[in-house]
mmCIF file of C-alpha atoms and ligand atoms in Angstrom:
data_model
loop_
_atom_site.group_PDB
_atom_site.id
_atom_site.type_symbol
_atom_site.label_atom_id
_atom_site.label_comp_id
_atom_site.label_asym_id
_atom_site.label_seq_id
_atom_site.Cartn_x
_atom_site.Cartn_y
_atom_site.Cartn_z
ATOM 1 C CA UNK A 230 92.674 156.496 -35.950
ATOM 2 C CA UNK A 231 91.402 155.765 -39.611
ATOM 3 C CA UNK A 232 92.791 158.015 -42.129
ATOM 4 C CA UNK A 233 90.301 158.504 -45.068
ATOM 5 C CA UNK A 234 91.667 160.165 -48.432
ATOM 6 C CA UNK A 235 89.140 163.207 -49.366
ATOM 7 C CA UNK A 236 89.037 164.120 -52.817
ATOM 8 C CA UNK A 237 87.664 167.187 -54.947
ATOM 9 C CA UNK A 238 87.803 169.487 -51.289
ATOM 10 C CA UNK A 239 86.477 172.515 -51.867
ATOM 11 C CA UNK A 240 86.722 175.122 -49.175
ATOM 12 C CA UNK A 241 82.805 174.789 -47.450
ATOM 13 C CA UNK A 242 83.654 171.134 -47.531
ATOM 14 C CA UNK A 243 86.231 171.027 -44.825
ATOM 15 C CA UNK A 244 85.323 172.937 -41.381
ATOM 16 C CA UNK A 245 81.964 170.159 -41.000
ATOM 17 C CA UNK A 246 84.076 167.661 -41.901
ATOM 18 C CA UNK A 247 87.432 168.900 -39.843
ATOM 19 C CA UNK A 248 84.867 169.020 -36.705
ATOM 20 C CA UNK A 249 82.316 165.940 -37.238
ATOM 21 C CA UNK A 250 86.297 163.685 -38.637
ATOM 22 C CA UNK A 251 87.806 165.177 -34.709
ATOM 23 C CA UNK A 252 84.953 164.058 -32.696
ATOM 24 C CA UNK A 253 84.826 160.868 -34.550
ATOM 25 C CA UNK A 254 88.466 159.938 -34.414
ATOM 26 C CA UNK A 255 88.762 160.063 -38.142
ATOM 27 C CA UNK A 256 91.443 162.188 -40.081
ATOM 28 C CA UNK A 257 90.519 163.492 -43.141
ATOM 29 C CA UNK A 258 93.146 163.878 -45.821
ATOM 30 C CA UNK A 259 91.939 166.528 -48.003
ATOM 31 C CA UNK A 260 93.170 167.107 -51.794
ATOM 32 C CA UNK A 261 91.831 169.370 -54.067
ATOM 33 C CA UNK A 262 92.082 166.823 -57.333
ATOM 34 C CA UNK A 263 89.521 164.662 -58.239
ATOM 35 C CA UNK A 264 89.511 161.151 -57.738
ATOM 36 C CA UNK A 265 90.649 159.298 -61.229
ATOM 37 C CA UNK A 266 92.813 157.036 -62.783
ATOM 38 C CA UNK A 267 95.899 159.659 -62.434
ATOM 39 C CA UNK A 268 95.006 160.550 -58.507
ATOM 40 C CA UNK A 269 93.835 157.383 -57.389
ATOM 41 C CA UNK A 270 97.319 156.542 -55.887
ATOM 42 C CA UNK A 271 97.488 159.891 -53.385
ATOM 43 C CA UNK A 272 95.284 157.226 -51.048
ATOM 44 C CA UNK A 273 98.007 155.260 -50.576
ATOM 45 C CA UNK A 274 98.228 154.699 -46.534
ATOM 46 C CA UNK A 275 94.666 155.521 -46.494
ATOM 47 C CA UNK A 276 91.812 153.527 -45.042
ATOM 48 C CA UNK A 277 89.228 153.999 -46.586
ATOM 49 C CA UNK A 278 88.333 157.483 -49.467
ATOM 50 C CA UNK A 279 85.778 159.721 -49.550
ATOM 51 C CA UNK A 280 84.243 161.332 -52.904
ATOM 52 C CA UNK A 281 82.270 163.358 -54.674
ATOM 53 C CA UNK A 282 79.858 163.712 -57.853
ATOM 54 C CA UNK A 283 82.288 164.607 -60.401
ATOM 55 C CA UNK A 284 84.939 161.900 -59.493
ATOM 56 C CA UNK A 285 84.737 158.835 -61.775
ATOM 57 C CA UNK A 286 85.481 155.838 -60.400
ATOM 58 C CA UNK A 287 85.367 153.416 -62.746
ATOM 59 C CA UNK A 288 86.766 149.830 -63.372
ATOM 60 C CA UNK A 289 90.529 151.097 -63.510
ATOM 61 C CA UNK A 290 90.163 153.621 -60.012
ATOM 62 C CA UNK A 291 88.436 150.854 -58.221
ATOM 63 C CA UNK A 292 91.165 148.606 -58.971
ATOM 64 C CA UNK A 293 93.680 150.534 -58.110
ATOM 65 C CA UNK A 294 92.044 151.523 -54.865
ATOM 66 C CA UNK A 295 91.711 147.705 -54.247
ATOM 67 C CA UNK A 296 95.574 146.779 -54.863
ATOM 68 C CA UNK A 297 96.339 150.043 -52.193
ATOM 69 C CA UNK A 298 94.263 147.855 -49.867
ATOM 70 C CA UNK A 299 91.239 150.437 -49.880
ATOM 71 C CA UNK A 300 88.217 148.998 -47.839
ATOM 72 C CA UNK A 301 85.743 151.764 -48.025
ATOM 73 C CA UNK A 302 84.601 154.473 -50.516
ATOM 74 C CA UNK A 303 82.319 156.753 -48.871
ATOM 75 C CA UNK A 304 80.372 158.851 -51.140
ATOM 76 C CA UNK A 305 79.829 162.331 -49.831
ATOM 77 C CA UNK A 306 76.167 162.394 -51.740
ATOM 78 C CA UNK A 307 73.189 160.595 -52.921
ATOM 79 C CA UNK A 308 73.654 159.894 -56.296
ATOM 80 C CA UNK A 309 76.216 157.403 -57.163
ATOM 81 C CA UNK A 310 76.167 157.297 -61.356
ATOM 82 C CA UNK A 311 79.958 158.169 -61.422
ATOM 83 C CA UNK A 312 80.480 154.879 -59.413
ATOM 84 C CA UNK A 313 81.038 151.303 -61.336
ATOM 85 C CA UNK A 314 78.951 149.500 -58.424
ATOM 86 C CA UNK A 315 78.525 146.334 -60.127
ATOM 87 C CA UNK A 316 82.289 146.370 -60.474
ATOM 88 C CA UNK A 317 83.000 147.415 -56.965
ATOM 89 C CA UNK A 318 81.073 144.469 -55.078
ATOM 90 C CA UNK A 319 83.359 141.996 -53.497
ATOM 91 C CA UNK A 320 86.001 144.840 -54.360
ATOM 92 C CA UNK A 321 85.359 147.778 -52.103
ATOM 93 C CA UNK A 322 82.172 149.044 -49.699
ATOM 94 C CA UNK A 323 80.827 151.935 -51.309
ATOM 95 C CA UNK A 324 78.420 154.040 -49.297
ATOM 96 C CA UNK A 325 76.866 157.263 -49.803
ATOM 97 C CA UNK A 326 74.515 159.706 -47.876
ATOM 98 C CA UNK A 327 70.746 158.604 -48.954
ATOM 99 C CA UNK A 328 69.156 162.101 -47.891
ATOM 100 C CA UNK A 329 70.914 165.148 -45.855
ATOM 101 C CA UNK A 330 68.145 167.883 -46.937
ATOM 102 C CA UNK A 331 65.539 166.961 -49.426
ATOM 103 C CA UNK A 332 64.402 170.697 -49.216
ATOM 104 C CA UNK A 333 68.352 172.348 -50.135
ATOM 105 C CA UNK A 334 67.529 170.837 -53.789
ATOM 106 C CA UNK A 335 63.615 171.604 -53.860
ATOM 107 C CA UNK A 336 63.656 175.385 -52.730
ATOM 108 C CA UNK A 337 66.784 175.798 -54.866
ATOM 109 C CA UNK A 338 64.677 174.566 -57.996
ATOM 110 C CA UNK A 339 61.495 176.768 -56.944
ATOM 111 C CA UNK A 340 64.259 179.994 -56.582
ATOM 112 C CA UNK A 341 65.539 179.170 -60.203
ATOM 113 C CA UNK A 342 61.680 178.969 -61.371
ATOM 114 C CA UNK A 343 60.589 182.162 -59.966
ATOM 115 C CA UNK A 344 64.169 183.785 -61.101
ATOM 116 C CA UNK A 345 63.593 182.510 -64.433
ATOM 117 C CA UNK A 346 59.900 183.355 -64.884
ATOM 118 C CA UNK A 347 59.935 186.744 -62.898
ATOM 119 C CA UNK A 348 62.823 187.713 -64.965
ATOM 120 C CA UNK A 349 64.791 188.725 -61.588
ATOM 121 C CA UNK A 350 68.271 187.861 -63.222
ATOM 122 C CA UNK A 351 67.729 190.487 -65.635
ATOM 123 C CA UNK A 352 66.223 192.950 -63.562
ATOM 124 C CA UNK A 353 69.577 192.268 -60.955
ATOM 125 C CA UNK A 354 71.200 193.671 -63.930
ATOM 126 C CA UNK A 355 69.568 196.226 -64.782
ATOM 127 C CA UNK A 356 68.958 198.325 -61.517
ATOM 128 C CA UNK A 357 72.886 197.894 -60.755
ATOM 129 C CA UNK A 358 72.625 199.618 -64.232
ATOM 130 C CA UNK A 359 70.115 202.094 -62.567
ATOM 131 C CA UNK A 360 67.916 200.837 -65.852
ATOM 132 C CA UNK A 361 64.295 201.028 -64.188
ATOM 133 C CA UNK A 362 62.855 200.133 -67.228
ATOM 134 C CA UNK A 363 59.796 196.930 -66.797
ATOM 135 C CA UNK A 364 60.034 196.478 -70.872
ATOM 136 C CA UNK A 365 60.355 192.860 -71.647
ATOM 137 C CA UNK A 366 59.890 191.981 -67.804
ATOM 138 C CA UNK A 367 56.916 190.645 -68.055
ATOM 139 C CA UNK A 368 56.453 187.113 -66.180
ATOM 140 C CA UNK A 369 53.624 184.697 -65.619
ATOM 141 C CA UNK A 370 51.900 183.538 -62.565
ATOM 142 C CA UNK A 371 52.339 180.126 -60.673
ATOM 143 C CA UNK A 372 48.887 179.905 -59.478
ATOM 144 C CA UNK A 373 46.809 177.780 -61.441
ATOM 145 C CA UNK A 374 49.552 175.961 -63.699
ATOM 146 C CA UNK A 375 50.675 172.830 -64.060
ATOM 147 C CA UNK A 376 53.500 171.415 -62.691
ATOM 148 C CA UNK A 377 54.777 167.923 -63.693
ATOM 149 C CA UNK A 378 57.182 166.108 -61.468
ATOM 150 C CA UNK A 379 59.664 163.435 -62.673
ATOM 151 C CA UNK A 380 60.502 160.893 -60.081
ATOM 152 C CA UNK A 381 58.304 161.281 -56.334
ATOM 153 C CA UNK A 382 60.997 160.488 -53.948
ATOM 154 C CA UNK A 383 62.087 162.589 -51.247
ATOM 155 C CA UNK A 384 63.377 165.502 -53.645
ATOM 156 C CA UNK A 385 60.163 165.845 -56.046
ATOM 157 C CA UNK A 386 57.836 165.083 -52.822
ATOM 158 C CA UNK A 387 59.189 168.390 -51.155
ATOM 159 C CA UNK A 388 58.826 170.163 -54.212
ATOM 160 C CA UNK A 389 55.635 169.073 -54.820
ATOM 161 C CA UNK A 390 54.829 170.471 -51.315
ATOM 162 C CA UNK A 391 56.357 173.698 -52.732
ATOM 163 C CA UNK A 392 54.401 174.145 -55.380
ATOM 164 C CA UNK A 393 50.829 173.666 -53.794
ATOM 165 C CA UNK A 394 51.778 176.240 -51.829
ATOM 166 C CA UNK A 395 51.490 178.224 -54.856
ATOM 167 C CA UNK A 396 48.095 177.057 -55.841
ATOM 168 C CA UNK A 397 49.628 174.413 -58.562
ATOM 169 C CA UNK A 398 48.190 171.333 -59.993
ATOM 170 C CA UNK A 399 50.740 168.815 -59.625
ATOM 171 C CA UNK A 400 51.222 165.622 -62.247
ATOM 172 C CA UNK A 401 53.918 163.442 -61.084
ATOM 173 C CA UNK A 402 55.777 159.934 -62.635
ATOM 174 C CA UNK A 403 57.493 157.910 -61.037
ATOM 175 C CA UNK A 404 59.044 154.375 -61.981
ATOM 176 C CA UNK A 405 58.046 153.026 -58.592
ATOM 177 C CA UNK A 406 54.890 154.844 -57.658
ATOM 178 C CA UNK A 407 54.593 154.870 -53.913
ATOM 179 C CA UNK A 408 51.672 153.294 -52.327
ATOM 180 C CA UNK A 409 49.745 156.549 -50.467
ATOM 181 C CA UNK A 410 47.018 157.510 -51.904
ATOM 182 C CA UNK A 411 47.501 161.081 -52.318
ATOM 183 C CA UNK A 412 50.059 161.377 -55.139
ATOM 184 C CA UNK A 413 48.616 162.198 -58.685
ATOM 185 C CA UNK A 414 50.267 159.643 -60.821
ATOM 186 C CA UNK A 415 50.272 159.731 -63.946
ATOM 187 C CA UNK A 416 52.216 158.086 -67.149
ATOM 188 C CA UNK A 417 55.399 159.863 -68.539
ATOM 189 C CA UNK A 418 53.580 160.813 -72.058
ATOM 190 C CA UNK A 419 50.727 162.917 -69.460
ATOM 191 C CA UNK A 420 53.407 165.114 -67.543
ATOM 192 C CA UNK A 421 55.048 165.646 -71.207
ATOM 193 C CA UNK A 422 52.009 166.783 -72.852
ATOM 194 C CA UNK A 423 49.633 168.549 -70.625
ATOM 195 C CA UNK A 424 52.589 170.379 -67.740
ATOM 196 C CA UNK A 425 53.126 173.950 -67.918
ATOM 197 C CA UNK A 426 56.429 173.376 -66.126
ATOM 198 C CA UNK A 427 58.359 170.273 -65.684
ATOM 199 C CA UNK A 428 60.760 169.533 -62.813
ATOM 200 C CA UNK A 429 62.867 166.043 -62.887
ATOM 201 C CA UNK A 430 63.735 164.417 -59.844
ATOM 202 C CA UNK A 431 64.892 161.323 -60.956
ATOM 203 C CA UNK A 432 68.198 159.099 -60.739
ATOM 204 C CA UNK A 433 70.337 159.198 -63.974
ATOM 205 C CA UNK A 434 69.885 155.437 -64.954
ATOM 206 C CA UNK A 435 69.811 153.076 -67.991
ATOM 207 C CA UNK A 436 65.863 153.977 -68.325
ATOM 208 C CA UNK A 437 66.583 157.705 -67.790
ATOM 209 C CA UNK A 438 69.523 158.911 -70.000
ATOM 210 C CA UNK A 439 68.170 161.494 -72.283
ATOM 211 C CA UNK A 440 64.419 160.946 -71.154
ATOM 212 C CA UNK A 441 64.220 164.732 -72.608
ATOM 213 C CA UNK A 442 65.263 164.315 -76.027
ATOM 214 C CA UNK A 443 64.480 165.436 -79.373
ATOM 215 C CA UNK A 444 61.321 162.864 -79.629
ATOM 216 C CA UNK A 445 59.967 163.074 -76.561
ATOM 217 C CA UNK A 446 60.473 167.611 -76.788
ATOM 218 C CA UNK A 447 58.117 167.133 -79.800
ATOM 219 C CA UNK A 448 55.272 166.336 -77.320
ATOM 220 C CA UNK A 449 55.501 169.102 -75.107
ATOM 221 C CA UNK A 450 53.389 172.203 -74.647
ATOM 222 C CA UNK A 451 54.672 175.578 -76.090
ATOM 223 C CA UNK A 452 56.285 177.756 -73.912
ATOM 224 C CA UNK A 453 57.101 174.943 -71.128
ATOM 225 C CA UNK A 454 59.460 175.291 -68.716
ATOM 226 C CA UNK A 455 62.166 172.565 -67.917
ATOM 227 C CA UNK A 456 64.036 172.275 -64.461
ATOM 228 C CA UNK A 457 66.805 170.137 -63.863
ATOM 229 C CA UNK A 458 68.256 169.828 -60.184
ATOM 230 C CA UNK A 459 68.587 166.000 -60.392
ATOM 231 C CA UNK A 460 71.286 165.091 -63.305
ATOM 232 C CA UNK A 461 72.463 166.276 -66.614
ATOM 233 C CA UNK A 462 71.938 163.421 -68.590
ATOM 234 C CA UNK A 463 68.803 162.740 -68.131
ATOM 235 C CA UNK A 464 68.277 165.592 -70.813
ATOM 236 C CA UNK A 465 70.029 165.604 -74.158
ATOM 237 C CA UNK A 466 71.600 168.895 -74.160
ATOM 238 C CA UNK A 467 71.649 169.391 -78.028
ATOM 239 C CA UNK A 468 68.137 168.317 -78.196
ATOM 240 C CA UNK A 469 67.235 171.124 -75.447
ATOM 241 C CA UNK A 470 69.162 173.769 -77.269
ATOM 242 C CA UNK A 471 67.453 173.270 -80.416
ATOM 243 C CA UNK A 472 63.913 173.362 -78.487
ATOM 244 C CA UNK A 473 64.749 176.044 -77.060
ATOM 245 C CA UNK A 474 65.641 177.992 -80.734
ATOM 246 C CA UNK A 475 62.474 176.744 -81.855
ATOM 247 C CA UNK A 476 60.354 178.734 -79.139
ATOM 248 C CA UNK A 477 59.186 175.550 -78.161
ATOM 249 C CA UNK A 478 61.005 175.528 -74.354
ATOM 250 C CA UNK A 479 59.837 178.780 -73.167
ATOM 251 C CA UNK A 480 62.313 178.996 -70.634
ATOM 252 C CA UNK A 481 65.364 176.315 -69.299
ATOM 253 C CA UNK A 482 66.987 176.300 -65.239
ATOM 254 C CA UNK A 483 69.525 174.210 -65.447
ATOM 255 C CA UNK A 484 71.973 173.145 -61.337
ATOM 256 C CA UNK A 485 73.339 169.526 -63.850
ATOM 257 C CA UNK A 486 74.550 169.569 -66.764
ATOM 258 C CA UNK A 487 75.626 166.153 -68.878
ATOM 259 C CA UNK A 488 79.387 167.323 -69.529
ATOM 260 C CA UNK A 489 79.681 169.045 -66.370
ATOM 261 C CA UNK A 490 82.342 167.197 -64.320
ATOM 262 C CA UNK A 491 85.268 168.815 -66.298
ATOM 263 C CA UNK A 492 83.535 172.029 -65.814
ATOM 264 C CA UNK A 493 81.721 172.524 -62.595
ATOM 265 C CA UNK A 494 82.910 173.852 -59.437
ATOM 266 C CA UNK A 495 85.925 175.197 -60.930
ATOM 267 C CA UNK A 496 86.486 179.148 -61.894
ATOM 268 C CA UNK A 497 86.720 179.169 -66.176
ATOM 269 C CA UNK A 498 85.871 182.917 -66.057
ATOM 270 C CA UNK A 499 89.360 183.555 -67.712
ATOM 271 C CA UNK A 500 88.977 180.923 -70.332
ATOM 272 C CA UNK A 501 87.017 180.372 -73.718
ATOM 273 C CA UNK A 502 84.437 177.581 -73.467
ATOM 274 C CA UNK A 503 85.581 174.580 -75.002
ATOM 275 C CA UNK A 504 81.531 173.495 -74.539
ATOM 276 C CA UNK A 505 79.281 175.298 -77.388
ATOM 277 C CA UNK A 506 76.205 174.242 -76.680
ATOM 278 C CA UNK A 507 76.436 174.800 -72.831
ATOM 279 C CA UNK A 508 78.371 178.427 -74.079
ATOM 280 C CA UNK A 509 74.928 178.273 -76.281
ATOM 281 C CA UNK A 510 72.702 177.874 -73.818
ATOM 282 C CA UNK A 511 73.890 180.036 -71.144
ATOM 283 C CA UNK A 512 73.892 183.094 -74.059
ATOM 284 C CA UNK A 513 69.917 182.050 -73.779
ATOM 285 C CA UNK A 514 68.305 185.075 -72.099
ATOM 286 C CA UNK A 515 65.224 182.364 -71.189
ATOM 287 C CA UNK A 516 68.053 179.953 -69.606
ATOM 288 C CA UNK A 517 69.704 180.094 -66.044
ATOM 289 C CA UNK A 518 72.030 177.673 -64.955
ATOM 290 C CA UNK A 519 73.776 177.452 -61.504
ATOM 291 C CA UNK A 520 76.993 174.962 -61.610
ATOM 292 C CA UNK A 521 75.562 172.029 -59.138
ATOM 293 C CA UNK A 522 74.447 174.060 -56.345
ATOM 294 C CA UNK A 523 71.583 172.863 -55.440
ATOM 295 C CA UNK A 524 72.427 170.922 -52.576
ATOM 296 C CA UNK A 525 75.030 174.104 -50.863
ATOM 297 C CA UNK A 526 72.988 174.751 -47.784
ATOM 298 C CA UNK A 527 74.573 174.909 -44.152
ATOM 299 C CA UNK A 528 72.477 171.997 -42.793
ATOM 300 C CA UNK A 529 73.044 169.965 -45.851
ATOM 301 C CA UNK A 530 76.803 170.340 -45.699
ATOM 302 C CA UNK A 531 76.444 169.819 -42.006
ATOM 303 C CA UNK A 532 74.373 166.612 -42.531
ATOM 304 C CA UNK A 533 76.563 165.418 -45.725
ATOM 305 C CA UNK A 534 79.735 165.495 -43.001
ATOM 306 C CA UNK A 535 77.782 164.109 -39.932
ATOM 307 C CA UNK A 536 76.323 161.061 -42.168
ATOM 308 C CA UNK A 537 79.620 160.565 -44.110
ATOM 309 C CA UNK A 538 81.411 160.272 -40.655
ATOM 310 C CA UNK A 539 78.730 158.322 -38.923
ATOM 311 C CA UNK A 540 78.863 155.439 -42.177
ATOM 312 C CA UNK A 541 82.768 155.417 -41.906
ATOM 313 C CA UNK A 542 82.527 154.939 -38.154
ATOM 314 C CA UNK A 543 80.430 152.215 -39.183
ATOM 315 C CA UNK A 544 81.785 150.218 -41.601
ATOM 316 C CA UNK A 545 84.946 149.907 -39.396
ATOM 317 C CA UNK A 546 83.571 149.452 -35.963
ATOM 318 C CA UNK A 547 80.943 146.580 -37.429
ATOM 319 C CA UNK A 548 82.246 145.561 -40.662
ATOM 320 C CA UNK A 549 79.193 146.805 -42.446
ATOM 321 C CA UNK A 550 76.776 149.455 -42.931
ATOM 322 C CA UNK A 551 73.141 150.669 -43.383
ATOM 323 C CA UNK A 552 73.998 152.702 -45.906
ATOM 324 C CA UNK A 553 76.127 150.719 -47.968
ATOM 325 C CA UNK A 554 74.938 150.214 -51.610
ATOM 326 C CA UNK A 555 73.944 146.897 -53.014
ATOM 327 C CA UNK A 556 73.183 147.185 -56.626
ATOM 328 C CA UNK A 557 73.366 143.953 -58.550
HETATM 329 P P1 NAI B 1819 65.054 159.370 -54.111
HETATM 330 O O1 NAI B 1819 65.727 158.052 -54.292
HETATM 331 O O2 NAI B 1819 64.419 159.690 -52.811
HETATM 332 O O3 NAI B 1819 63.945 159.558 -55.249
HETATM 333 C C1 NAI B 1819 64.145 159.224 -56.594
HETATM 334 C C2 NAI B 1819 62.817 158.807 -57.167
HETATM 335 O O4 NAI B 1819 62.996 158.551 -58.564
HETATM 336 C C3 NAI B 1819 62.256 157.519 -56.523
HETATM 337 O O5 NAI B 1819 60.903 157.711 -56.128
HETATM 338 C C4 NAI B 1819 62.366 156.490 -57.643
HETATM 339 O O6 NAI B 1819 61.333 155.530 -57.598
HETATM 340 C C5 NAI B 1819 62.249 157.388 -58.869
HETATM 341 N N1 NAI B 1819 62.731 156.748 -60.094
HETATM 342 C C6 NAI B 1819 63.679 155.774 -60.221
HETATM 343 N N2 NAI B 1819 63.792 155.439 -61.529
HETATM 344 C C7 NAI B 1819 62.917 156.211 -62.207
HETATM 345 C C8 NAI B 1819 62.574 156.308 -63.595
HETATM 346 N N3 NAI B 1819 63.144 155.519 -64.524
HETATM 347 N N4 NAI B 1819 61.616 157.199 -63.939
HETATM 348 C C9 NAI B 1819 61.008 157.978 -63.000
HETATM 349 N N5 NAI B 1819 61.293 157.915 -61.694
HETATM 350 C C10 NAI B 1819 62.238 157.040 -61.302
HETATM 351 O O7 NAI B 1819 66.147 160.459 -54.499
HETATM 352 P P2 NAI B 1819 66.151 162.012 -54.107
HETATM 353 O O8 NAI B 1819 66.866 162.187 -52.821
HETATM 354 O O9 NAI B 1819 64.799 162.562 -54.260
HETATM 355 O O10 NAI B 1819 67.128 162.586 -55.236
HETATM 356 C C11 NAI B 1819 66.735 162.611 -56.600
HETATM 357 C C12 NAI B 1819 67.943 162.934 -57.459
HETATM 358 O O11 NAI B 1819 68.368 164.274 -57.185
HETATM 359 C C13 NAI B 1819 69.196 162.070 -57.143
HETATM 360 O O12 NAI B 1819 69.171 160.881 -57.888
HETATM 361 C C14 NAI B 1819 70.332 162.974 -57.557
HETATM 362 O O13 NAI B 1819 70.678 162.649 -58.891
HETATM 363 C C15 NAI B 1819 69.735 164.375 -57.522
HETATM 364 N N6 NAI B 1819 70.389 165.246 -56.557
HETATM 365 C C16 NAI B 1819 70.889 166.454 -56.985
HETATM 366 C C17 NAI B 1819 71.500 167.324 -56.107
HETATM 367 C C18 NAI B 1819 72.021 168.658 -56.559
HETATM 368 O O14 NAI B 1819 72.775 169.325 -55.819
HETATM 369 N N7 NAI B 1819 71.655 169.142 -57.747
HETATM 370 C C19 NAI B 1819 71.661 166.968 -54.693
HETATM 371 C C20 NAI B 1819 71.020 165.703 -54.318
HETATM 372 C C21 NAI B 1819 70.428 164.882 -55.231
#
């Protein structure tokens, strides 16, 4: 039986994984800490370790992962900017889960759209309050604006989907436009200047850090409204705040966040925010932000534990596996 070292469990993480890890033959070791430097060493006697978004592993984890005699990381997600790839090759197989529900992250950034723009967080409030009152409710309709989508892969196609429903126009960018025909295309500079509503969908690479920043906020239509379900650096946070004092951002919904990882998925509702301009933002009544939720469906955690399993079943019954990632 492999024994695979789970890091950063939360509770929803571990009955898919205690039931897809049984029928596999895998055990899962589960610890609440994230992977670093400092926990690295809890996967000693370990085959292989399995990880999340907000665990860095870096030059100094991988090696010491390496020297425990660590074959596998298994990422439990798609995105893999918290992993030193080019480091890892020759080192360690890193996989990760290349889609387990496109439409978790797309309907969860439509639900913080119409939340935001129908105002429904604030009238939540204030019927609990029994406050019937519609002043300063007023929202805008879908139908007819423009939506712009950053990066057309299997995220930004659903929610592109989404939003036709709705009667939208869509714009979309991508880096590597597809080849059918029937996606509207067009340059970055386009879906900056001419969307009503922009929704990024992109990896958090070299080319994307801080694509929204304070140059590129200059060229956007008043009253625009940013979504980001995809990571938090691609916008720069203190460039957002300050478009957002200007009037320029009509309204922000934020699941990422660039400092997150220290953050996210932990309770701080006793605490004072060490982070002022995410305290900042969420004191915006035109921002919402959800702490990396996006993807916290039952079939996506089912899939995320089924996939995980399947590639760890993989890499040690063959050696290799499909979804192994090869970056040079
Ligand atoms: P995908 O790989 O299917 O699509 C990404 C698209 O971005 C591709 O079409 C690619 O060509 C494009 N792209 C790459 N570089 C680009 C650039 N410089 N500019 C514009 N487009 C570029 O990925 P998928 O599954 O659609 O996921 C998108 C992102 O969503 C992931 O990278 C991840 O960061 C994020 N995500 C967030 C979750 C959450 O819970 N908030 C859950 C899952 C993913």
């Amino acid at each position: 039986m492999k024994k695979i070292a789970f890091f950063d469990t939360k509770p929803y993480d571990r009955p898919k994984f205690e039931l897809y890890g049984e029928q596999a033959g895998i055990i899962y070791k589960f610890y609440e800490t994230k992977l670093n430097e400092d926990t690295a060493h809890l996967a000693k006697g370990c085959d292989g370790v399995c990880a999340f978004v907000n665990d860095s592993v870096n030059e100094a984890v991988i090696d010491i992962l390496e020297g425990l005699g660590i074959k596998l990381l298994a990422m439990r997600c798609a995105g893999y900017n918290n992993v030193d790839v080019k480091y890892a090759r020759k080192r360690l197989c890193i996989v990760h889960v290349p889609a387990y529900s496109p439409y978790a992250v797309a309907e969860h950034a439509m639900a913080m759209l119409l939340t935001s723009i129908r105002r429904i967080h604030k009238a939540y409030i204030r019927t609990r309050d029994f406050n019937f009152s519609l002043v300063g409710m007023t929202g805008f309709d879908l139908h007819g604006k423009t939506v712009g989508i950053v990066g057309m892969g299997r995220i930004g196609r659903v929610f592109a989907d989404i939003c036709r429903g709705f009667g939208m126009k869509i714009l979309a960018y991508d880096k590597f436009p597809a080849e059918d025909g029937d996606i509207p295309y067009v340059s970055l500079d386009r879906i900056f200047s001419e969307s009503d509503i922009i929704s990024f969908h992109c990896p958090l690479t070299s080319d994307t850090y801080h694509m929204l920043n304070a140059e590129t906020i200059e060229k956007l239509k008043k009253g625009v409204v940013i979504i980001n379900t995809s990571r938090g650096a691609l916008i720069d946070a203190d460039a957002l705040l300050d478009g957002i004092k200007s009037r320029k951002i009509g309204a922000t919904c934020l699941d990422v966040y660039e400092e997150e990882s220290d953050l996210f998925f932990e309770d701080f509702s006793g605490h004072i925010l060490e982070d002022d301009t995410l305290a900042r933002l969420i004191s915006m009544p035109n921002v919402i932000v959800t702490s990396h939720q996006a993807f916290l469906t039952e079939e996506a955690l089912a899939n995320i534990a089924e996939i995980t399993t399947d590639n760890i079943v993989e890499f040690f019954t063959t050696g290799s596996c499909k979804n192994e990632l090869s970056i040079n």
